[in-house]
Structures are given as C-alpha cells and as structure tokens.
Backbone as a ProteinNet text record, in pm:
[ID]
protein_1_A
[PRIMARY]
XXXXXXXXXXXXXXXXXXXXXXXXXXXXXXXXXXXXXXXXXXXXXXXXXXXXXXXXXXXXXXXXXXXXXXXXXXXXXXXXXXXXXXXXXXXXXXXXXXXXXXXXXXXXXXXXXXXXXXXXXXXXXXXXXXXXXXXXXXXXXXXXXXXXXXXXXXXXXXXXXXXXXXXXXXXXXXXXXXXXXXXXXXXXXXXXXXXXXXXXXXXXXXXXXXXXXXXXXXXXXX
[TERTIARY]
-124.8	-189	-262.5	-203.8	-262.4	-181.6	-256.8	-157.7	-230	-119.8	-144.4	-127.8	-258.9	-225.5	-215.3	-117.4	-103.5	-193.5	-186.3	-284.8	-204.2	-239.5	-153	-167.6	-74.4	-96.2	-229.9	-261.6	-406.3	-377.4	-289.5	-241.7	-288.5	-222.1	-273.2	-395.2	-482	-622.7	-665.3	-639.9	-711.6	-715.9	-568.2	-561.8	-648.2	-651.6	-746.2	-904.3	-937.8	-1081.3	-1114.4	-975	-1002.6	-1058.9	-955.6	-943.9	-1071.3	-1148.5	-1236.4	-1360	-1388.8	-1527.4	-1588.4	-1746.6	-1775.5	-1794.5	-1765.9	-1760.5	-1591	-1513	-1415.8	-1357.8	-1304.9	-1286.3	-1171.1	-1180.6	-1098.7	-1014.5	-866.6	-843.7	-847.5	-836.1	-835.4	-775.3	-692.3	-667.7	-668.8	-749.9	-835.1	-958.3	-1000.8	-1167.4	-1169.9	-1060.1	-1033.6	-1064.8	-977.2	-966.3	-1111.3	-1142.3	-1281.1	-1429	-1397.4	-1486.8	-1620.5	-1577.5	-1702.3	-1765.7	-1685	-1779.5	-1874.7	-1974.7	-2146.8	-2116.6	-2007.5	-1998.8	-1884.1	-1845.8	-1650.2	-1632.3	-1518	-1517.8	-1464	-1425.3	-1392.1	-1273	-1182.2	-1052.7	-1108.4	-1037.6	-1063.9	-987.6	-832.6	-694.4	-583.4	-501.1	-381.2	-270.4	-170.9	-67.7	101	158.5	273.2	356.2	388.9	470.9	649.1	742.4	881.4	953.9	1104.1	1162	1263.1	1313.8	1449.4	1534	1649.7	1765.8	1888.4	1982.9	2103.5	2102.7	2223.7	2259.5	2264.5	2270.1	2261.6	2153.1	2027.8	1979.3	1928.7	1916.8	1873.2	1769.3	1642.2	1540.1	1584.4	1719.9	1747.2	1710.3	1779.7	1792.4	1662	1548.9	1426.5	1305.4	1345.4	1261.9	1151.3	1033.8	887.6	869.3	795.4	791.8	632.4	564.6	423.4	299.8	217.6	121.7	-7.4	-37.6	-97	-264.9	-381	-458.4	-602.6	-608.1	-688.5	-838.4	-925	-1010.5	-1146.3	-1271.9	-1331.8	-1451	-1549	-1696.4	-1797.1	-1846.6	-1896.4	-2051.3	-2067.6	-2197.9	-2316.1	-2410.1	-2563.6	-2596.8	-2569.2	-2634	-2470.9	-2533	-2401.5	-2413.9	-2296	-2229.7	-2257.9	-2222.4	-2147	-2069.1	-2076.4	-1957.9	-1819.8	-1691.4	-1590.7	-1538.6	-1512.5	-1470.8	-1353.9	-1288.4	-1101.9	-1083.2	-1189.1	-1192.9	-1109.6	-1078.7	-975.2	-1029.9	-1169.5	-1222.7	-1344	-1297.5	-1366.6	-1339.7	-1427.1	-1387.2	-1487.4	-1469.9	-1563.1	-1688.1	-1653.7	-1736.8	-1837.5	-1835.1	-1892.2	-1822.7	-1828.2	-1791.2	-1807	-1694.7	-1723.5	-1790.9	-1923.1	-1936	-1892.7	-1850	-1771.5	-1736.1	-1716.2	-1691.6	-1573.4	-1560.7	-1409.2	-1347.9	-1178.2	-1060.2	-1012.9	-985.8	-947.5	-806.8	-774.7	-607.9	-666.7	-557.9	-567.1	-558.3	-630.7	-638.9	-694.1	-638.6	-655.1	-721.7	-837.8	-905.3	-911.8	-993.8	-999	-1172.7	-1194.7	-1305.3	-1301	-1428.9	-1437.9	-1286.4	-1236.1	-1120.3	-1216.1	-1322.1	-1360.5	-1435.4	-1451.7	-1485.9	-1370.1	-1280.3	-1160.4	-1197.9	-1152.4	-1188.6	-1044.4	-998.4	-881.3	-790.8	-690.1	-602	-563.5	-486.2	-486.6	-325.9	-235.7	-104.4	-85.9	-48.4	-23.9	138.4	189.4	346.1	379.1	519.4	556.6	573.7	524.3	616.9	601.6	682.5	749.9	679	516.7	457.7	365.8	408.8	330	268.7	184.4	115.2	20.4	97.2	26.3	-59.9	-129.2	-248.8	-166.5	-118.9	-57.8	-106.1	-184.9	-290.6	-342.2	-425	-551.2	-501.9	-483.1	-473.5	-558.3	-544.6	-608.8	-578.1	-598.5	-553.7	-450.1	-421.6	-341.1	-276.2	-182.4	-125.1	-191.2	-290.5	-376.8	-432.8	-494.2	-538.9	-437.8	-300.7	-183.7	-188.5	-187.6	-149.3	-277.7	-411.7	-534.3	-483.7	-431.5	-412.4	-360.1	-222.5	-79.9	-135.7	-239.5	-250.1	-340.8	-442.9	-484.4	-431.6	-330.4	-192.5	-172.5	-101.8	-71.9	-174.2	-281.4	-428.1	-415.7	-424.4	-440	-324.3	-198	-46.7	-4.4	-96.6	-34.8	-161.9	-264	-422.2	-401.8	-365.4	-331.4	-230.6	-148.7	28.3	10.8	125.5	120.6	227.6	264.3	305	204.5	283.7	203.9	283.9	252.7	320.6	241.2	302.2	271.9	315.7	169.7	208.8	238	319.4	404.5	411.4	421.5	431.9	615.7	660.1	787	842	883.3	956.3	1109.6	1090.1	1214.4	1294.6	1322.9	1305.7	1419.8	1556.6	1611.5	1569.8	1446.9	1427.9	1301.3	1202.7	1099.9	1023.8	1017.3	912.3	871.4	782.1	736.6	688.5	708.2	662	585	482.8	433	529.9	505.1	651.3	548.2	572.7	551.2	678.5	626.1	758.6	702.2	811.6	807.3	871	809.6	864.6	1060.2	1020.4	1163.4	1253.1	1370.7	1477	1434	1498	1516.5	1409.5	1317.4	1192.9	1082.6	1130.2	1055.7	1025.6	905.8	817	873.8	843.1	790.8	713.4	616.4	550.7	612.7	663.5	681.7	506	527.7	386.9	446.4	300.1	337.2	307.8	444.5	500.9	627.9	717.1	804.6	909	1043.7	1181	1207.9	1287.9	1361.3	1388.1	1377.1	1383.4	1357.7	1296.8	1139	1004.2	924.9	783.5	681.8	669.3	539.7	437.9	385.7	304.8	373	493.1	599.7	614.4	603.1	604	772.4	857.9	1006.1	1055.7	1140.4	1192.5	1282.5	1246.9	1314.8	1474.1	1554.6	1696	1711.9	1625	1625.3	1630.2	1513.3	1429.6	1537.8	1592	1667.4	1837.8	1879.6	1995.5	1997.3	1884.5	1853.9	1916.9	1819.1	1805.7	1946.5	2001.2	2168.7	2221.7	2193.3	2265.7	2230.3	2065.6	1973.9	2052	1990.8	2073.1	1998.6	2043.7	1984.8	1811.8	1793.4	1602.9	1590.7	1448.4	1468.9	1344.9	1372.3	1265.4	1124	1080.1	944.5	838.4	901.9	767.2	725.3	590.7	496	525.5	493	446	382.5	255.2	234.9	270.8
-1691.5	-1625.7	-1500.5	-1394.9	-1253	-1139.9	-1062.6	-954.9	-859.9	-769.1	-675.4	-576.5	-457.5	-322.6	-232.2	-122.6	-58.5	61.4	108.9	284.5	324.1	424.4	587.9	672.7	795.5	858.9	955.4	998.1	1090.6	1188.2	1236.2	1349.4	1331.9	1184.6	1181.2	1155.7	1092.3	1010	1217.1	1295.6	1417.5	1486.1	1483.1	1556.8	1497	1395.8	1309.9	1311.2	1355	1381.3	1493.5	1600.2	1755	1766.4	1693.6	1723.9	1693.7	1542.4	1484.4	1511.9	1693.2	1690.3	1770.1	1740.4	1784.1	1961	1991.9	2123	2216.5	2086.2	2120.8	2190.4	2253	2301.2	2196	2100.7	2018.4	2136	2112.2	2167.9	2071	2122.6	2109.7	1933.7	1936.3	1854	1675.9	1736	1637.5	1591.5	1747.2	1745.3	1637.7	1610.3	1564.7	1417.1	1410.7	1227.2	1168.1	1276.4	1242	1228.5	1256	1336	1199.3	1094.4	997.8	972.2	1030.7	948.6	1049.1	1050.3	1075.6	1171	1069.8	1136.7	1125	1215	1216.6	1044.7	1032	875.3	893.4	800.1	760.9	683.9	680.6	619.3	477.3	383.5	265.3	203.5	146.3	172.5	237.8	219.9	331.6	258.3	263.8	174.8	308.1	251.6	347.8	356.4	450.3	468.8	491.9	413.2	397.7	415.6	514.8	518.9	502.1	454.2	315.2	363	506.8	542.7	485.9	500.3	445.8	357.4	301.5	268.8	75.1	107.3	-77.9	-76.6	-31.6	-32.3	-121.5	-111.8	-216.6	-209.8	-245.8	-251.9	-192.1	-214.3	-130	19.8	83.5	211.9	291.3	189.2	259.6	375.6	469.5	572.8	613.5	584	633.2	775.7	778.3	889.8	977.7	929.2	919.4	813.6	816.8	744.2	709.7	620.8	652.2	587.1	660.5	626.9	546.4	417.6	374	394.4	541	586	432.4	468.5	367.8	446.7	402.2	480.6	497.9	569.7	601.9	556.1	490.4	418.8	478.4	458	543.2	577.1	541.8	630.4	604.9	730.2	781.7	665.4	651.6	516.4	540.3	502.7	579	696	734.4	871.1	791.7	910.8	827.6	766.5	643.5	615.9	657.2	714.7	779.4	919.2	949.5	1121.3	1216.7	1151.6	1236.1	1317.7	1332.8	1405.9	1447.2	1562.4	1705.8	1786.4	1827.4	1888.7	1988.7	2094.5	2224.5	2210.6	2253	2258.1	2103.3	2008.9	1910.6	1778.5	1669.7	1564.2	1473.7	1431	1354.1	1188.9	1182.6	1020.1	915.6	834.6	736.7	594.6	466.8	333.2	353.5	271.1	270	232.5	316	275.2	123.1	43.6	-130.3	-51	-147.8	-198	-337.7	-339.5	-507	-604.1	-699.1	-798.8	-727	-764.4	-744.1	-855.1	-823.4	-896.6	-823	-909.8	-838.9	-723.3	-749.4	-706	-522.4	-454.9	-342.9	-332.8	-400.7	-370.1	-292.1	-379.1	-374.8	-174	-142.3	-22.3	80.5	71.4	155.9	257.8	361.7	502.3	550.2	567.1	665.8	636.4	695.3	728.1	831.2	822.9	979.9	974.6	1073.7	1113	1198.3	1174.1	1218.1	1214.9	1334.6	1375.1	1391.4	1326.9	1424.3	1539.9	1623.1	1759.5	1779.7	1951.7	1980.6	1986.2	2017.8	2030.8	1933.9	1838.3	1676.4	1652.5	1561.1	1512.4	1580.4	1617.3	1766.2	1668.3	1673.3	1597.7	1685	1592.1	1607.4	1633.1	1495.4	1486.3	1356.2	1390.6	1244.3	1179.2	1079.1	972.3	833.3	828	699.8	643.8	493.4	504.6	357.3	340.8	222.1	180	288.2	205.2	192.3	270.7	263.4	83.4	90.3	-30	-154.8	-180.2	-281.5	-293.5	-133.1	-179.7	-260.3	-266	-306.6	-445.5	-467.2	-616.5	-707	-560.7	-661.6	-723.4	-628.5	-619.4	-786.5	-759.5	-895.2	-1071	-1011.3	-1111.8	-1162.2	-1085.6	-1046.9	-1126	-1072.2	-1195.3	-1309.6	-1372.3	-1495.9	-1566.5	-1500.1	-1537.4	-1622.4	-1494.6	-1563.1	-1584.2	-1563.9	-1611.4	-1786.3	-1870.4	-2008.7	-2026.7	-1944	-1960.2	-1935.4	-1953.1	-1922.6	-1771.7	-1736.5	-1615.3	-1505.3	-1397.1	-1270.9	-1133.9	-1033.6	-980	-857.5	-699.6	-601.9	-512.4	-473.5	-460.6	-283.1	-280	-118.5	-109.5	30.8	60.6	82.6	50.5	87.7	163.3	317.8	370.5	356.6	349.3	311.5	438.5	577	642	661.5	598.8	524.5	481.4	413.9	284.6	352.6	446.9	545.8	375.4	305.8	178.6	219.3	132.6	96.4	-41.6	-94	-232.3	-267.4	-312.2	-374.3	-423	-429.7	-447.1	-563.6	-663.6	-733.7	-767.2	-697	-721.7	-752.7	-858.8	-985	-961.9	-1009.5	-982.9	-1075.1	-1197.8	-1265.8	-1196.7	-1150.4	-1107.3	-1169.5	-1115.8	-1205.8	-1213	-1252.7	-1327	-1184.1	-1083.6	-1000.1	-1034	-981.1	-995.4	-887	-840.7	-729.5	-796.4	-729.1	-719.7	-609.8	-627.7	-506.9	-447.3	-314.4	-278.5	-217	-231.4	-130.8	-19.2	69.1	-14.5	-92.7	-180.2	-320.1	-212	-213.6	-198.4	-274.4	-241.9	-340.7	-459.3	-565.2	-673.4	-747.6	-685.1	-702.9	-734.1	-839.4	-850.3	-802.7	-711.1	-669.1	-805.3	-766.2	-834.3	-978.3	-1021.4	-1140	-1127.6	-1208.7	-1187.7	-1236.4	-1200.7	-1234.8	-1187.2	-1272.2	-1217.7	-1098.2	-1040.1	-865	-830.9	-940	-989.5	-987.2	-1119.9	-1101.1	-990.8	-913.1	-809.8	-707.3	-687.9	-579.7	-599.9	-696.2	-754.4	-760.1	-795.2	-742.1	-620.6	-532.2	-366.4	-284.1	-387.4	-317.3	-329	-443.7	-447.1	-399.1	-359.4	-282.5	-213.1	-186.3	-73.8	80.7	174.6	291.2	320.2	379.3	407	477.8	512.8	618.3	710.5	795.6	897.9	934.9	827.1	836.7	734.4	637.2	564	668.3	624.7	742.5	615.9	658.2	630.4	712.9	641.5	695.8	758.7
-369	-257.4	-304.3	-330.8	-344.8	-403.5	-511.6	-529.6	-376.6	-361.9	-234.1	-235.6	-271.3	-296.6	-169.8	-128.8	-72.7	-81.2	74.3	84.7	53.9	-73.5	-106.6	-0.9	4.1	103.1	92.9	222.1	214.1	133	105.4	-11.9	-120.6	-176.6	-309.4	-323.1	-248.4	-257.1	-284.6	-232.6	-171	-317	-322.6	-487.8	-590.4	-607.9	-692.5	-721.3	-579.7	-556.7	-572.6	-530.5	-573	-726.6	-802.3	-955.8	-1033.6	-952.9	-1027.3	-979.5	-858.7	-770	-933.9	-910.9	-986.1	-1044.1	-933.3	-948.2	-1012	-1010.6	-1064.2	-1212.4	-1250.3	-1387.2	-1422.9	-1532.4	-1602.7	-1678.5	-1662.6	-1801.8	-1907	-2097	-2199.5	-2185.1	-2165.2	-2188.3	-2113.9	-1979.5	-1934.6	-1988.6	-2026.2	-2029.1	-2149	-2262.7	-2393.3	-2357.8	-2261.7	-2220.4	-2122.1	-2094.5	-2049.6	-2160.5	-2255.7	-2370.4	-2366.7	-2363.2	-2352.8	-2240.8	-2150.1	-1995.9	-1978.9	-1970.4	-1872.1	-1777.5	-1648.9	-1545.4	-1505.8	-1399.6	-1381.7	-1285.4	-1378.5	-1291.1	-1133.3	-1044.6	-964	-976.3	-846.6	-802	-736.8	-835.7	-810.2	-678.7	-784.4	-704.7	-695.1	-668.5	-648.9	-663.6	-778.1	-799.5	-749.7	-700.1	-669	-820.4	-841.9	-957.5	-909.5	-970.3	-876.9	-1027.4	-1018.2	-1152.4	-1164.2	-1233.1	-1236.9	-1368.4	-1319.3	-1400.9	-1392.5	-1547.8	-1543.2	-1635.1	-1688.2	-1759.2	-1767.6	-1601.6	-1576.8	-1414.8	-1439.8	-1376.4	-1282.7	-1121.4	-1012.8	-929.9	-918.9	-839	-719.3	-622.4	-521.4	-530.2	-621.2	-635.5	-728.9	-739	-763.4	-677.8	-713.9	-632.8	-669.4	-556.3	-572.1	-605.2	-695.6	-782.6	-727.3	-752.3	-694.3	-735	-780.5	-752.9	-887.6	-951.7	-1052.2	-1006.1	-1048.3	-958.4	-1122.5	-1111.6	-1215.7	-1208.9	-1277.2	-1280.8	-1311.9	-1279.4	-1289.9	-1324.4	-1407.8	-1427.9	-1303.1	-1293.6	-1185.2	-1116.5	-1020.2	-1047.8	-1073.2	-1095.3	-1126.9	-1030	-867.6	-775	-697.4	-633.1	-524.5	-408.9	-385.2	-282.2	-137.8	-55.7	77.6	99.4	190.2	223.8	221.5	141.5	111.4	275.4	286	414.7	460.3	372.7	396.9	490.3	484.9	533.5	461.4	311.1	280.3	98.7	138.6	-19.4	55.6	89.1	161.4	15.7	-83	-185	-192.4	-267.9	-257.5	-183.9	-40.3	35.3	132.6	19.9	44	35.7	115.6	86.1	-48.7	-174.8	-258.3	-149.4	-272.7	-246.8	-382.3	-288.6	-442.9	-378.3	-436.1	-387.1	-315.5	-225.8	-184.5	-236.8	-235.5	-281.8	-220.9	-341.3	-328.4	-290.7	-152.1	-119	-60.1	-11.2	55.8	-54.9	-60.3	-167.7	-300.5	-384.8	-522.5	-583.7	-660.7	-772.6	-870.8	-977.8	-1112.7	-1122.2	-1012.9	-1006.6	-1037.6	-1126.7	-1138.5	-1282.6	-1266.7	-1435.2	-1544.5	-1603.3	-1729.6	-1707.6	-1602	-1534	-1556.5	-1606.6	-1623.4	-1748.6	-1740.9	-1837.5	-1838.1	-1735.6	-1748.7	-1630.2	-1612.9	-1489.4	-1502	-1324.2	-1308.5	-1230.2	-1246.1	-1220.2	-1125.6	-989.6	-891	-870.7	-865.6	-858.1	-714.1	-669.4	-540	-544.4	-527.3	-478.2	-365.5	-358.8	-227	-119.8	-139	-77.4	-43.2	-96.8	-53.4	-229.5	-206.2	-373.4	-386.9	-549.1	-699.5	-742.4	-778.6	-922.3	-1029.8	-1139.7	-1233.3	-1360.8	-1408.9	-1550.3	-1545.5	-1652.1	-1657.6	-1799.1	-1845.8	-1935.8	-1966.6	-2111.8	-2156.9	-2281	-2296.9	-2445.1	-2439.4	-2505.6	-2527.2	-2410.5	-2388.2	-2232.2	-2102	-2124.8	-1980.7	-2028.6	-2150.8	-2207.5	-2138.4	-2156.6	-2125.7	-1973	-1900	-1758.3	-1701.5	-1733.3	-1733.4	-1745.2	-1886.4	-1880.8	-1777.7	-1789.4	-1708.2	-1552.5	-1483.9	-1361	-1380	-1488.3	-1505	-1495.6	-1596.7	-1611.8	-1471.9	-1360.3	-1281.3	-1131	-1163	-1060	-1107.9	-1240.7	-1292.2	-1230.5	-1258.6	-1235.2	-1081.1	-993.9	-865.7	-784.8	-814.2	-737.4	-735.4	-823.7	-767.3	-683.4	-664.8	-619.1	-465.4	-372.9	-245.8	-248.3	-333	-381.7	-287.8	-264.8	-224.1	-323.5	-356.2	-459.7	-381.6	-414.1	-402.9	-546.9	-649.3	-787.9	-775.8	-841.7	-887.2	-1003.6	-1055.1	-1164.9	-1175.4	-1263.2	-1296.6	-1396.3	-1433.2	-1522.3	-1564.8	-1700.9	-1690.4	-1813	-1816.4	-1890.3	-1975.2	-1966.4	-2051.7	-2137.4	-2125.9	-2245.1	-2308.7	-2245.5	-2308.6	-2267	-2124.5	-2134.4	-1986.8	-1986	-1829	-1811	-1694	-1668	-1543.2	-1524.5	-1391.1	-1330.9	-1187.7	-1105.7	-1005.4	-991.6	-885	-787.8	-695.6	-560.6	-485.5	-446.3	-381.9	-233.6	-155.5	26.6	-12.2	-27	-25.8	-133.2	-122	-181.9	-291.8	-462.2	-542	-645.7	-580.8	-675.1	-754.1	-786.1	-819.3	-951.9	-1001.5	-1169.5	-1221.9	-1354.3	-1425.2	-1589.2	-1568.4	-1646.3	-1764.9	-1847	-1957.2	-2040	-1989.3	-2072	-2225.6	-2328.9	-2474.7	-2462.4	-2537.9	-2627.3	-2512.9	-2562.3	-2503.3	-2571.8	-2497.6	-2532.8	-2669.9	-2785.3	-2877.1	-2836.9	-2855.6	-2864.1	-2701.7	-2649.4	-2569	-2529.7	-2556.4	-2590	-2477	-2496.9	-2398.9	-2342.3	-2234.6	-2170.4	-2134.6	-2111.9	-2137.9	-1952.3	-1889.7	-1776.6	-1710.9	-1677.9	-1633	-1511.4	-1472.9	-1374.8	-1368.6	-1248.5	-1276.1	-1321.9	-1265.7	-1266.1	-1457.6	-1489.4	-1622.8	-1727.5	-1714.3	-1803.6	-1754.5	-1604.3	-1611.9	-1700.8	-1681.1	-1749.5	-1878.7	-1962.5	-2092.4	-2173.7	-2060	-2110.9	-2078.9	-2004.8	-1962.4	-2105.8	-2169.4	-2266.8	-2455.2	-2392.6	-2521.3	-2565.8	-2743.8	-2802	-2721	-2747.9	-2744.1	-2790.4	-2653.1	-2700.4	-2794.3	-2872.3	-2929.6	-2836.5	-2861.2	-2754	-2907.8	-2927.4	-2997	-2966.9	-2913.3	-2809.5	-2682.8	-2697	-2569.2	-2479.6	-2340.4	-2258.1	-2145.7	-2050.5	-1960.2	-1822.5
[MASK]
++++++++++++++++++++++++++++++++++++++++++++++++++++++++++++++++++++++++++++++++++++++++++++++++++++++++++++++++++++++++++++++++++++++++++++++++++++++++++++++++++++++++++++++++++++++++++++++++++++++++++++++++++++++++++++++

C-alpha cells in the first residue's frame, strides 16, 4: 500500500525555516555541512526521531525525541508561499516546496544535501544542528528500501527514525498499525554482528541486540 509520513509539529517545521531563512547566521559548523550548496536547502520531509534505552529493549517504551527534517536543494525559482503558515521568518514569509506527509514516494530523494535536528525542549522544538555524510547517505537509502518494500504490498507503514544509544546505531523504524508486524531497517554503521540495510522484523533485530556484546562508543551516528 504506502509508506505514511506524518505532520511534525508547527514548532519544528518553524525552527527549521528559522535556521535555514536566508538572512540567517549559520553557525561554523553548519555553514561546514553546507559548504557545496549554491543556496540554503529546503525541508523536504520530516521523519520523527523515537529513542529506545536499556538493556533488553521494547518498541513499547520508545520515546519521541524530536524530529529529523531531510534537507533537499532548493529549486531555481521560488515556489509558492509555504502553505503551513508556519515560516514567518525575519520579517518575511520563507517560499519553498511543500513539506511531503501523506503518501510517501521516492520522489525529490536524489535532492537530499543534508538534514536537520530538531530537539524537544521545554519550550516546545529547538533546531539543534545540520548534518551530512554517510549516514544521512543510508537513511536516504533505507527510506528507499523501505518504498520498494511495501509500494507492491497491501502493507501501510509509518517510517521513524530509531535510536538506539546502547548500541551507538540507529535504524529506520517501519510501524505498523497491526500489533506485531513492525520493520527496522538497521542504518551504518550496523551493531556487531548486524548487517546494515538488512531489513527484519523489529521482534528479531531487537532480540539480537539484547543479547550483543557491548558497544563501543566509536561508531558515529546521526
């Protein structure tokens, strides 16, 4: 049937647009990950980021963390007014494509530059930092994986990002409405004796890692 992306909240869409108006000051270490693009990209989609501690960890007890938002290059002429009402940024409205929810395709992927890290805090969603690079590279794939996977199927899936900071991994999360049947995608780098991009059931991959040796805290992740 369909993968099925959810609206982030107007918070985060807001922070996102704050960070990326052009009148914005990048710090150092955005401006770094931006260093090839032309022009500041745009928010494609918005994947929820959910983080999964403990020792024998369970999809129940995974808590949304905030929101990771997959940057896209920006088109040569300005779009429509954003239809969200929610990127009022120095003074003027950002224009930019609309943010994909609803049905998911692969469409606009190969358009990816960067992502962007939106945190809860206390005061609703921080814009955190901008990233790129190998794992932005995997979750690109996985989400790919992920359309191919269930676009023939009568499957409906809603894709998440999953931390798992035990293991120093993260995995695409396809959750599933019926109890039970959830995915994960493991992104690189993959846990010890783990293969990245290996698509399993969540039951599985989590039952595994109950029984992994110890991480070492020198794999990055995003």
């Amino acid at each position: 049937m369909t993968l099925h992306l959810s609206q982030p909240p107007a918070g985060a869409l807001r922070a996102v647009c704050s960070a990326l108006a052009p009148e914005a000051a990048l710090p150092p270490s955005a401006a770094a990950v931006l260093r090839h693009s032309a022009d500041r990209p745009e928010p494609l989609l918005a994947l929820p980021v959910h983080a999964l501690r403990g020792p024998e960890p369970r999809l129940a007890g995974a808590d949304c963390i905030g929101w990771r938002f997959l940057l896209a290059a920006g088109p040569d002429a300005a779009g429509p007014p954003c239809p969200h009402g929610d990127c009022d940024v120095a003074g003027g409205r950002a224009e930019h494509r609309p943010l994909v929810t609803g049905e998911f395709t692969e469409d606009g992927l190969e358009q990816v530059v960067a992502a962007a890290e939106v945190a809860a805090g206390a005061d609703g969603p921080v814009f955190s930092h901008l990233h790129a690079g190998p794992y932005l590279d995997s979750t690109v794939r996985a989400l790919r994986q992920a359309w191919q996977l269930v676009h023939p199927s009568p499957a409906r899936y809603e894709p998440r990002l999953l931390s798992l900071p035990e293991h120093y991994a993260s995995a695409l999360w396809l959750h599933s409405a019926p109890p039970g049947e959830d995915l994960l995608i493991p992104l690189a780098p993959a846990p010890l004796g783990v293969a990245a991009h290996q698509v399993l059931p969540a039951a599985e991959l989590l039952a595994r890692l109950a029984h992994a040796p110890a991480a070492r805290p020198t794999a990055l992740i995003g």
